[in-house]
Amino acid sequence: MNRALKASLIAALCMVAMIYSVHAQKKESSAVSKKISPDLFGLFFEDINYSADGGLYAELVQNRSFEYNPAERREWHPLSYWEYITPGFSYGKISVETTKPVHPNNPHYINLNIEFVGNYPEFKGVAGVGIKNSGFDFMPVRVGEKYNFSMYAQQRSEEPVSLIISLQTPKGVVLAEEKLSTNSTDWKKYATGLTATASSDSASLVILAVTKGKLAMDVISLFPEKTFKNRANGLRTDLAQALADMKPRFIRFPGGCLVHGDGLGNMYRWKNTIGPIEQRVEQRNIWGYHQTVGLGYYEYFQFCEDIGAKPLPVLPAAVSCQNSGGTWRIGGTGQRALPLDEMDEYIQEILDLIEWANGPVTSVWGAKRAAAGHPAPFNLQYVGIGNEDKITPEFEERFQMIYNVVKAKHPEITVIGTSGPFPDGEDFEKGWKYADHHHIPVVDEHYYKEPDWMMKNLHRYDTYDRSKSKVYLGEYASWGNKMKNAISEAAYMIGLERNGDVVSMASYAPLFAKKDHTQWKTDMIFFDNTNLCLTPNYYVQRMFSANQGDVYFDKVIFKDASDSTLAASCVQDSKTGDVILKLVNAGSKAGIMKVDLSGFQKIISTAEQEILTGVADAENTLEHPQRIVPVKSAFKAIKNFQYETKPMSLTVIRIKTKS
Ligand code: AHR
């Protein structure tokens, strides 16, 4: 019997068993219930499309540590995004050095030699020798708000060097200004706050030495004081809030292909991303730019905690991306595997992560977490190993070595395996066969498809074998950000909820895309330095994610069985008692659904509905972000009612059962 047929039979038997064993609360209704995953809908954050540096990570200076280099982009070098300035006919020298850095992990810094500070009466500005950084397409600055400047400097002359730190418009209008003077011949951190006297979307940071002397500088940083939850080294408030509003149950991070990297040297190694920012190991991003890793593991875990989401770090399965070395999307010949004699050390790195996240402050790695400001454990529960890797013998051998040790030492951790980049085909089959054989608890599936495919596959998980590994649909999207894409995803998510007993988790991908810096065209949230565009896809995700349940009810919502454009689900959140109906109409005309809530002992008539609707080709843009937005209104709930869904719509009705 082939896998699919066997799966269908088992699924059918399970369904029958479920239907007869678990009845909804009342006999007058035919509704049947089953428990579904309490962690079904979450987020996947990958540092792609400038999602981290220049995006969610609120740092305003680009190339703050002078670590940009031509291996990342041919035209890049340590002074990229910096301008050497000598106003007032001043002169001096700037050089990039590596001999005595702030920290060996952060080798490049600049040396500024201020030889002459202009003193010509006809020059009306401030004369000096310095540097200017225009951030990620300039820096947005708001009147009255404070920006925290810091840098490491080492005075290399006998006399102190006086500096003026300012924020300026492109025309040189000063928006904020403070003075500093060096006082140490060792590397020392200097900091000051700059409060803006006017707003600008195109500010630059200017550091001007106004006295003769020599100094080295590195890790030059500017953060808005207002970050999400006011965290130091924190996140951009509007982007972080958009994620918090989704009430995701988990966040998978930091990728994606970013995790397994472009070759072994490019794998994402979590230990490089914790500790003081000047000690982190910056590296090339597989998506063609630079990662400061200022948004590192500590910040990811803290953000998860701040928004009540479970952290789901993904670690490389000791193999690099199969598309490494320029073999992108041609079938995976570039996978490289860590030598077997390095595996013990690599596995220890994974165990150390678990200790760092969950261990007591008295443990080696728990102490590092505490030193960073978080003595309480982070309650890590899930760990992903591998990202859509090519399922080769080298992969299997290394995955197994990691899995065996984690399972033995940390039975409390759920390990998530992987099954290639597509919903079928060689790696998918091999990945699942491997997972079945080795009883891997959860398998990560990925696919990006047309809306049509979504609509044709609404029942994909109905036939998955309930006795085998659970599914984490770690990456999925229909290709596009139009209403028709979002609604096809909504219909698909109904299928995920209906199968929430075998689909444990799901997350749309990718999450963020910065204007003019996008590598992946279909994304959930588009942004520039000051605005964000929440796509219809975002609203669909938010409406599902903020309205999750842990019990699924069948036979509550009825529709014309022959109409494949309609889909619906009913779940209950057992904590609040709220019953949540989700009704999707992916067609071009209104669709009637009948709702029978007689299985619920009590429902409160004052309910709320939220409707997202629009024409199939409508979409939001940064210029017009409000074309499609969900609208909330009061709804009068009764036990039996008919509901007319609008064409191309998602409706969520939330009904209280407890006063
Ligand atoms: O989400 C974008 C990319 O798609 C991810 O990095 C990768 O896992 C998948 O191929």
XYZ file of C-alpha atoms and ligand atoms in Angstrom:
669
model
C 0.000 0.000 0.000
C 1.535 3.363 -0.911
C 2.078 6.128 1.624
C -0.792 8.306 0.445
C -3.397 5.508 0.429
C -2.266 4.215 3.792
C -2.397 7.741 5.174
C -5.946 8.236 3.867
C -7.194 5.020 5.427
C -5.642 5.719 8.783
C -6.911 9.291 8.700
C -10.424 8.112 7.887
C -10.346 5.642 10.802
C -9.050 8.325 13.134
C -11.773 10.729 12.021
C -14.462 8.139 12.641
C -13.030 7.371 16.061
C -12.925 11.056 16.863
C -16.427 11.740 15.686
C -17.862 9.026 17.898
C -15.698 9.583 20.909
C -15.582 13.319 21.549
C -18.925 15.010 21.423
C -19.556 18.686 21.856
C -21.250 19.808 24.979
C -24.875 19.102 24.100
C -26.762 16.236 22.608
C -29.150 18.429 20.621
C -26.301 19.356 18.281
C -24.419 17.067 15.958
C -21.251 19.112 16.525
C -18.133 17.092 17.260
C -14.920 18.385 18.703
C -11.254 17.551 18.823
C -8.296 19.123 20.534
C -6.033 21.079 18.244
C -2.604 22.551 18.708
C -2.581 25.523 21.070
C 0.450 26.848 19.149
C -1.001 26.679 15.669
C -0.393 30.145 14.245
C 2.880 31.979 14.737
C 5.487 33.981 12.886
C 8.581 33.260 10.892
C 11.168 36.024 11.005
C 14.060 35.746 8.584
C 16.744 38.343 8.066
C 15.916 38.723 4.382
C 14.915 41.941 2.540
C 16.746 44.051 5.167
C 14.381 42.796 7.847
C 16.915 43.053 10.664
C 19.583 45.721 10.062
C 17.777 48.666 8.514
C 14.478 47.088 9.544
C 13.198 45.679 12.823
C 16.519 46.361 14.571
C 16.289 50.037 15.449
C 19.977 50.933 14.882
C 20.113 54.009 12.637
C 23.806 53.886 11.655
C 24.697 51.692 8.716
C 28.069 49.886 8.858
C 28.581 51.020 12.449
C 31.607 48.804 12.980
C 33.332 49.327 9.628
C 32.955 45.628 8.855
C 31.339 45.923 5.410
C 33.580 44.248 2.845
C 33.773 43.295 -0.841
C 32.991 39.639 -0.143
C 29.470 40.820 0.670
C 29.147 43.165 -2.289
C 31.890 43.891 -4.741
C 31.557 47.643 -4.221
C 31.534 47.494 -0.415
C 34.485 48.300 1.869
C 34.944 49.270 5.538
C 34.076 52.909 4.819
C 30.899 52.171 2.873
C 28.037 54.437 3.949
C 30.535 56.762 5.657
C 31.722 60.045 4.247
C 34.992 61.641 5.286
C 34.366 65.362 5.808
C 36.685 68.341 6.316
C 34.448 71.428 6.536
C 36.048 74.873 6.733
C 39.068 73.894 4.627
C 40.332 71.682 7.437
C 42.554 68.747 6.616
C 43.727 65.484 8.029
C 43.687 61.780 7.227
C 41.364 58.859 7.659
C 42.505 55.256 7.551
C 41.013 51.867 8.258
C 43.058 49.802 10.670
C 42.994 46.386 12.269
C 46.066 46.306 14.512
C 44.504 47.082 17.913
C 40.727 46.664 17.684
C 38.125 47.077 20.424
C 37.657 43.315 20.255
C 39.204 40.674 17.988
C 35.710 39.683 16.784
C 35.326 43.182 15.424
C 38.624 43.783 13.641
C 38.146 46.979 11.617
C 38.110 50.478 13.012
C 39.042 53.915 11.738
C 41.856 56.194 12.649
C 41.287 59.903 12.311
C 44.274 62.254 12.203
C 43.145 65.859 12.579
C 46.035 67.908 11.211
C 44.433 71.317 10.708
C 41.098 72.739 11.796
C 40.098 75.559 9.433
C 39.941 79.015 10.963
C 38.990 81.209 8.004
C 36.618 83.998 9.049
C 34.711 83.723 5.774
C 33.658 80.132 6.645
C 30.420 80.411 8.609
C 29.921 76.760 9.609
C 31.793 74.605 12.111
C 35.241 73.612 10.864
C 36.804 70.259 11.648
C 37.685 66.801 10.448
C 35.186 64.031 10.775
C 32.819 61.467 9.388
C 29.188 61.375 8.417
C 26.798 58.455 8.177
C 23.468 58.611 6.373
C 22.147 55.366 7.770
C 19.918 53.078 5.793
C 18.679 55.551 3.156
C 19.012 58.371 5.718
C 17.776 58.511 9.301
C 14.277 59.548 10.331
C 14.339 62.010 13.223
C 11.329 63.407 15.092
C 11.113 66.709 16.933
C 11.387 66.400 20.699
C 12.574 62.815 20.571
C 15.845 61.616 21.952
C 18.464 59.614 20.070
C 21.124 57.767 21.989
C 24.568 58.123 20.472
C 27.466 55.919 21.521
C 30.875 54.976 20.187
C 34.142 53.431 21.172
C 37.097 55.778 20.850
C 40.746 55.675 21.710
C 42.679 58.905 21.978
C 45.925 58.459 20.098
C 47.420 61.885 20.665
C 48.616 63.470 23.877
C 45.933 66.124 23.813
C 42.276 65.215 24.150
C 40.205 65.562 20.992
C 37.033 67.669 21.182
C 34.124 66.365 19.165
C 30.780 67.739 18.103
C 28.161 65.087 17.528
C 25.178 66.258 15.542
C 22.199 65.243 13.471
C 21.913 67.240 10.279
C 19.688 67.522 7.240
C 21.241 67.081 3.780
C 21.564 70.882 3.619
C 23.490 70.956 6.887
C 20.689 72.240 9.106
C 21.515 71.047 12.605
C 18.668 69.105 14.231
C 20.492 68.154 17.408
C 23.987 68.668 18.743
C 26.143 67.618 21.714
C 29.823 67.899 22.609
C 32.216 65.194 23.764
C 35.886 65.155 24.569
C 38.171 62.130 24.635
C 39.862 61.357 27.932
C 41.376 57.935 27.573
C 44.160 56.422 25.578
C 42.461 53.056 25.949
C 39.359 52.092 24.046
C 36.457 53.609 25.934
C 32.737 53.858 25.307
C 31.439 57.437 25.008
C 27.737 58.179 24.960
C 25.410 61.131 24.772
C 21.756 61.804 24.022
C 20.675 63.997 21.102
C 17.234 65.592 21.287
C 15.889 66.756 17.945
C 14.673 70.347 17.638
C 12.964 69.606 14.309
C 11.827 66.577 12.333
C 13.418 65.201 9.188
C 13.201 61.959 7.225
C 16.640 62.462 5.793
C 18.990 63.151 8.662
C 22.615 62.093 8.918
C 24.872 61.614 11.903
C 27.939 63.848 11.855
C 30.940 63.347 14.142
C 33.298 66.243 13.816
C 36.642 66.599 15.596
C 37.208 70.309 16.174
C 40.663 70.209 17.757
C 43.937 68.811 16.456
C 44.847 65.292 17.471
C 44.472 61.640 16.648
C 41.807 59.189 17.579
C 40.517 55.760 16.675
C 36.764 55.129 16.509
C 34.548 52.068 16.224
C 31.017 50.756 16.876
C 29.402 54.120 16.244
C 25.752 53.741 17.093
C 22.583 55.819 17.168
C 19.321 54.440 18.505
C 16.009 56.150 18.990
C 15.379 56.149 22.718
C 11.878 54.927 21.997
C 12.238 51.290 21.057
C 9.681 48.533 21.476
C 9.119 48.152 25.251
C 12.013 50.610 25.663
C 14.578 47.842 25.366
C 18.214 48.876 24.992
C 19.639 47.679 21.666
C 15.982 47.325 20.811
C 13.473 47.125 18.019
C 11.655 49.642 15.847
C 8.355 50.314 17.589
C 5.924 50.335 14.648
C 7.258 47.132 13.092
C 7.450 45.310 16.410
C 3.947 46.463 17.341
C 2.547 45.136 14.052
C 3.881 41.724 15.062
C 2.682 42.011 18.647
C -0.822 42.820 17.371
C -0.911 39.412 15.715
C -0.618 37.673 19.099
C 1.518 34.944 17.538
C 1.955 31.773 19.554
C 5.588 31.375 18.481
C 8.327 33.018 16.449
C 10.685 30.977 14.304
C 14.017 32.751 13.708
C 16.492 33.755 12.266
C 15.768 32.002 8.905
C 15.330 30.396 6.414
C 18.295 29.925 4.169
C 20.090 32.432 6.377
C 20.424 29.663 8.966
C 22.218 27.007 6.981
C 24.156 29.654 5.079
C 26.132 29.981 1.899
C 28.826 27.429 2.698
C 29.890 26.116 6.081
C 31.653 29.344 7.079
C 28.418 31.240 6.570
C 26.189 29.106 8.809
C 24.405 31.125 11.509
C 26.155 30.269 14.783
C 24.107 31.494 17.727
C 27.065 32.063 20.033
C 28.380 34.716 17.643
C 25.234 36.738 18.219
C 25.117 37.208 21.997
C 27.013 39.419 24.432
C 28.020 43.063 24.062
C 27.494 44.228 20.487
C 31.167 45.091 19.997
C 32.025 41.458 20.672
C 29.580 39.859 18.262
C 30.821 38.298 15.046
C 29.305 40.143 12.127
C 28.933 38.286 8.866
C 27.741 38.210 5.320
C 24.049 37.647 4.886
C 23.208 34.925 2.359
C 20.690 37.362 0.841
C 23.458 39.652 -0.356
C 24.072 42.112 2.437
C 25.528 42.367 5.935
C 24.407 41.174 9.343
C 25.650 43.048 12.380
C 23.820 40.421 14.468
C 22.951 43.312 16.768
C 19.560 41.661 16.579
C 20.911 38.411 17.961
C 19.677 35.493 19.984
C 19.184 37.492 23.176
C 17.088 40.096 21.375
C 15.034 37.433 19.564
C 14.276 35.602 22.811
C 13.490 38.861 24.608
C 11.120 39.928 21.849
C 9.335 36.573 21.983
C 8.869 36.992 25.702
C 7.733 40.594 25.276
C 4.889 39.571 22.993
C 3.992 36.260 24.620
C 5.291 34.075 21.776
C 7.281 30.876 22.234
C 10.803 31.086 20.787
C 11.566 28.659 17.985
C 15.232 28.996 17.071
C 16.338 27.073 13.993
C 19.887 25.774 13.955
C 21.784 24.376 10.995
C 21.795 20.583 10.755
C 25.598 20.830 10.325
C 25.181 21.158 6.569
C 25.150 24.317 4.487
C 22.457 25.384 2.035
C 22.342 23.145 -1.042
C 22.317 26.318 -3.105
C 25.639 27.433 -1.642
C 28.222 28.852 -3.966
C 25.862 30.263 -6.548
C 23.866 27.090 -7.243
C 20.708 28.890 -6.224
C 17.560 26.954 -7.045
C 19.121 24.563 -9.510
C 18.816 21.434 -7.506
C 21.139 21.556 -4.596
C 24.629 20.509 -5.451
C 26.316 23.002 -3.136
C 25.535 21.375 0.217
C 28.629 21.057 2.403
C 28.752 19.047 5.618
C 30.729 19.690 8.775
C 33.512 17.105 9.142
C 32.425 14.318 11.460
C 35.266 15.022 13.863
C 33.747 18.471 14.462
C 30.318 17.119 15.293
C 30.847 16.684 19.045
C 31.737 20.321 19.358
C 28.829 21.319 17.134
C 26.337 19.259 19.115
C 27.670 20.819 22.294
C 26.866 24.216 20.763
C 23.217 23.144 20.502
C 23.175 21.797 24.045
C 24.718 25.063 25.204
C 21.863 26.951 23.573
C 19.357 24.942 25.579
C 21.330 25.675 28.733
C 21.620 29.354 27.791
C 17.848 29.563 27.325
C 16.627 27.360 30.154
C 19.514 26.647 32.528
C 19.834 28.060 36.030
C 21.946 31.163 36.563
C 24.492 28.892 38.218
C 25.137 27.050 34.940
C 27.849 28.289 32.575
C 25.459 29.379 29.840
C 22.571 30.326 32.124
C 25.005 32.733 33.793
C 25.656 34.409 30.437
C 21.919 34.887 29.926
C 21.673 36.370 33.418
C 24.652 38.644 32.771
C 22.876 39.952 29.691
C 19.939 40.951 31.888
C 17.652 37.919 32.006
C 18.186 35.714 35.057
C 14.860 33.907 34.595
C 14.840 31.103 32.030
C 13.323 31.790 28.619
C 11.369 28.504 28.659
C 12.611 27.201 25.350
C 10.373 24.372 24.205
C 11.039 23.963 20.472
C 14.245 23.722 18.476
C 14.342 23.433 14.689
C 17.251 21.500 13.216
C 17.892 22.236 9.568
C 16.085 24.354 7.016
C 14.683 22.669 3.919
C 18.015 20.890 3.466
C 18.702 18.495 0.665
C 18.088 15.094 2.221
C 21.463 13.505 1.560
C 23.225 10.749 3.518
C 25.499 13.486 4.941
C 22.468 15.427 6.167
C 20.787 12.343 7.638
C 23.901 11.234 9.472
C 24.446 14.629 11.072
C 20.788 15.265 11.842
C 20.605 11.901 13.567
C 23.703 12.590 15.663
C 22.224 15.902 16.819
C 18.746 14.489 17.362
C 19.941 11.509 19.417
C 21.860 13.674 21.842
C 19.210 16.385 22.216
C 16.499 13.783 22.725
C 18.525 11.904 25.309
C 19.656 14.947 27.265
C 16.572 17.117 26.811
C 13.426 15.040 26.406
C 11.478 18.214 27.265
C 12.554 19.843 23.984
C 10.542 19.180 20.819
C 12.907 18.826 17.877
C 11.555 19.894 14.495
C 12.990 18.206 11.414
C 12.840 19.321 7.796
C 11.488 18.088 4.454
C 12.907 20.212 1.650
C 11.619 23.348 -0.079
C 8.593 21.928 -1.873
C 5.243 20.298 -0.977
C 6.186 17.121 -2.835
C 9.074 15.637 -4.773
C 12.300 13.957 -3.850
C 13.387 15.854 -0.736
C 9.833 15.991 0.570
C 9.428 12.222 0.250
C 12.877 11.492 1.623
C 12.470 13.962 4.468
C 9.172 12.418 5.551
C 10.446 8.864 5.126
C 13.389 9.699 7.326
C 11.166 11.416 9.915
C 8.712 8.499 9.964
C 11.482 6.000 10.358
C 13.170 7.874 13.203
C 9.989 9.139 14.874
C 10.965 12.800 14.617
C 8.202 14.605 16.554
C 7.540 17.415 14.068
C 8.508 17.947 10.420
C 8.861 21.387 8.808
C 7.234 21.750 5.374
C 7.776 24.738 3.054
C 6.054 25.827 -0.115
C 5.249 28.950 -2.113
C 2.426 28.433 -4.616
C -0.159 30.139 -6.783
C -3.588 30.909 -5.224
C -5.077 28.216 -7.447
C -2.841 25.605 -5.900
C -3.925 26.730 -2.445
C -7.590 26.417 -3.396
C -7.074 22.975 -4.913
C -5.226 21.717 -1.859
C -7.537 22.841 0.922
C -7.800 19.227 2.073
C -4.094 18.383 1.933
C -3.798 17.565 5.634
C -7.143 15.767 5.999
C -5.391 12.559 5.036
C -2.146 12.898 6.968
C -1.456 9.970 9.239
C -2.260 11.057 12.804
C 0.006 8.427 14.303
C 3.144 9.828 12.705
C 5.159 13.040 12.969
C 3.234 16.270 13.324
C 3.562 19.017 10.737
C 5.059 22.451 11.160
C 4.178 24.401 8.035
C 7.149 26.689 8.582
C 6.981 28.662 5.338
C 4.087 29.110 2.968
C 2.469 31.824 0.901
C 0.627 32.183 -2.333
C 2.690 34.177 -4.799
C 1.371 37.680 -4.384
C 0.001 40.329 -2.069
C -3.334 40.920 -3.718
C -6.646 40.246 -2.071
C -7.054 37.003 -4.049
C -3.732 35.753 -2.665
C -4.658 36.609 0.884
C -8.076 34.992 0.618
C -6.647 31.808 -0.873
C -4.339 31.710 2.155
C -7.321 32.248 4.441
C -9.145 29.310 2.854
C -5.987 27.242 3.231
C -5.693 28.218 6.902
C -9.200 26.899 7.489
C -7.744 23.555 6.419
C -4.856 24.030 8.841
C -7.259 24.687 11.711
C -9.440 21.737 10.732
C -6.282 19.639 10.848
C -4.850 21.299 13.920
C -4.523 17.849 15.483
C -1.782 16.957 12.987
C -0.597 20.434 11.931
C 1.000 21.725 15.116
C 2.283 25.030 13.844
C 2.199 27.233 10.776
C 3.854 30.487 9.755
C 3.589 32.615 6.620
C 6.839 33.679 4.923
C 8.666 35.929 4.479
C 7.625 38.458 7.063
C 9.252 41.810 6.228
C 10.516 43.571 3.110
C 12.189 46.974 2.989
C 11.453 49.237 0.064
C 14.214 49.068 -2.557
C 16.017 46.305 -0.647
C 13.845 43.317 -1.374
C 15.112 39.939 -2.475
C 11.815 38.055 -2.191
C 8.866 39.725 -3.855
C 5.926 38.329 -1.894
C 6.078 39.365 1.744
C 3.747 40.069 4.635
C 4.768 43.601 5.657
C 6.455 46.176 3.441
C 8.175 49.145 5.017
C 10.482 52.071 4.527
C 12.167 54.146 7.224
C 8.969 55.746 8.449
C 5.954 53.875 7.093
C 4.676 50.388 6.852
C 2.251 48.701 4.540
C 0.251 45.881 6.068
C -0.749 43.630 3.194
C -4.091 41.786 2.965
C -1.972 38.698 3.689
C -0.932 40.297 6.986
C -4.537 40.961 7.934
C -5.508 37.376 7.167
C -2.665 36.119 9.327
C -3.582 38.533 12.095
C -7.249 37.573 12.030
C -6.369 33.898 12.377
C -3.524 34.352 14.796
C -5.301 36.700 17.179
C -8.331 34.389 17.143
C -6.914 30.957 17.885
C -8.606 28.183 19.742
C -7.468 24.877 21.132
C -10.601 22.872 20.383
C -11.950 22.449 16.873
C -15.658 21.859 16.252
C -16.949 20.144 13.187
C -20.556 20.374 11.999
C -21.170 23.870 13.300
C -20.939 25.733 10.019
C -22.693 24.358 6.952
C -22.270 25.433 3.345
C -23.134 24.166 -0.087
C -20.766 21.195 -0.385
C -20.378 21.703 -4.121
C -19.093 25.281 -3.682
C -15.332 24.938 -3.377
C -14.852 28.695 -2.973
C -16.334 28.622 0.531
C -14.520 27.373 3.616
C -15.224 27.746 7.317
C -14.069 26.657 10.752
C -15.233 26.843 14.341
C -12.819 26.753 17.262
C -13.080 27.466 20.945
C -10.468 28.978 23.192
C -10.834 26.923 26.324
C -9.208 29.591 28.500
C -11.707 32.323 27.665
C -14.537 30.066 26.517
C -14.897 32.207 23.388
C -16.233 30.467 20.297
C -14.620 31.711 17.107
C -16.091 31.298 13.646
C -14.008 31.930 10.544
C -15.811 32.162 7.233
C -13.962 32.461 3.944
C -15.468 33.267 0.598
C -12.906 33.070 -2.213
C -15.535 33.393 -4.917
C -16.906 36.315 -6.865
C -20.414 36.260 -5.427
C -21.948 36.293 -1.979
C -22.067 32.915 -0.266
C -24.479 31.712 2.380
C -23.358 29.663 5.355
C -25.565 28.268 8.098
C -24.329 28.308 11.657
C -25.619 25.952 14.335
C -24.321 26.813 17.797
C -26.871 24.717 19.654
C -24.071 22.459 20.886
C -22.844 25.237 23.133
C -24.738 25.435 26.387
C -24.642 29.199 26.547
C -23.728 31.908 24.103
C -23.764 35.616 24.786
C -25.556 37.519 22.099
C -23.314 40.603 22.209
C -20.582 39.419 19.897
C -18.079 40.956 17.495
C -17.328 40.398 13.857
C -14.329 41.469 11.781
C -14.522 41.462 8.000
C -11.747 41.744 5.456
C -13.000 42.151 1.921
C -12.003 43.737 -1.378
C -11.793 43.077 -5.086
C -9.551 40.231 -6.147
C -6.754 42.367 -7.571
C -6.751 45.051 -4.885
C -3.630 45.475 -2.829
C -2.125 47.867 -0.310
C 1.042 49.778 -1.062
C 3.309 52.018 0.971
C 1.661 54.964 -0.753
C -1.871 53.569 -0.260
C -1.713 51.326 2.793
C -5.408 51.595 3.653
C -7.089 50.218 0.544
C -7.821 46.926 2.243
C -8.284 46.907 5.985
C -10.472 44.716 8.145
C -13.470 46.362 9.750
C -14.832 45.402 13.153
C -18.464 45.740 14.152
C -20.921 44.443 16.701
C -22.668 41.157 15.922
C -25.816 39.759 17.519
C -25.236 36.070 18.024
C -28.058 33.540 18.253
C -27.869 29.765 18.294
C -28.951 29.267 14.707
C -28.387 31.798 11.992
C -27.629 32.228 8.328
C -24.668 34.351 7.355
C -24.113 35.917 3.975
C -20.394 36.182 3.295
C -19.219 38.866 0.903
C -17.357 37.887 -2.235
C -13.597 37.676 -1.692
C -13.777 37.949 2.088
C -12.676 36.604 5.423
C -15.032 37.053 8.359
C -14.151 36.263 11.946
C -16.977 36.189 14.476
C -16.035 35.980 18.139
C -18.770 34.913 20.515
C -18.430 34.845 24.283
C -19.824 31.917 26.240
C -18.892 33.262 29.664
C -20.216 36.539 31.013
O 11.321 32.694 2.846
C 12.338 32.856 1.908
C 13.166 31.611 1.712
O 12.368 30.605 1.177
C 13.725 30.987 2.953
O 14.934 31.528 3.320
C 13.908 29.569 2.575
O 13.821 28.716 3.677
C 12.886 29.333 1.496
O 13.455 28.797 0.378
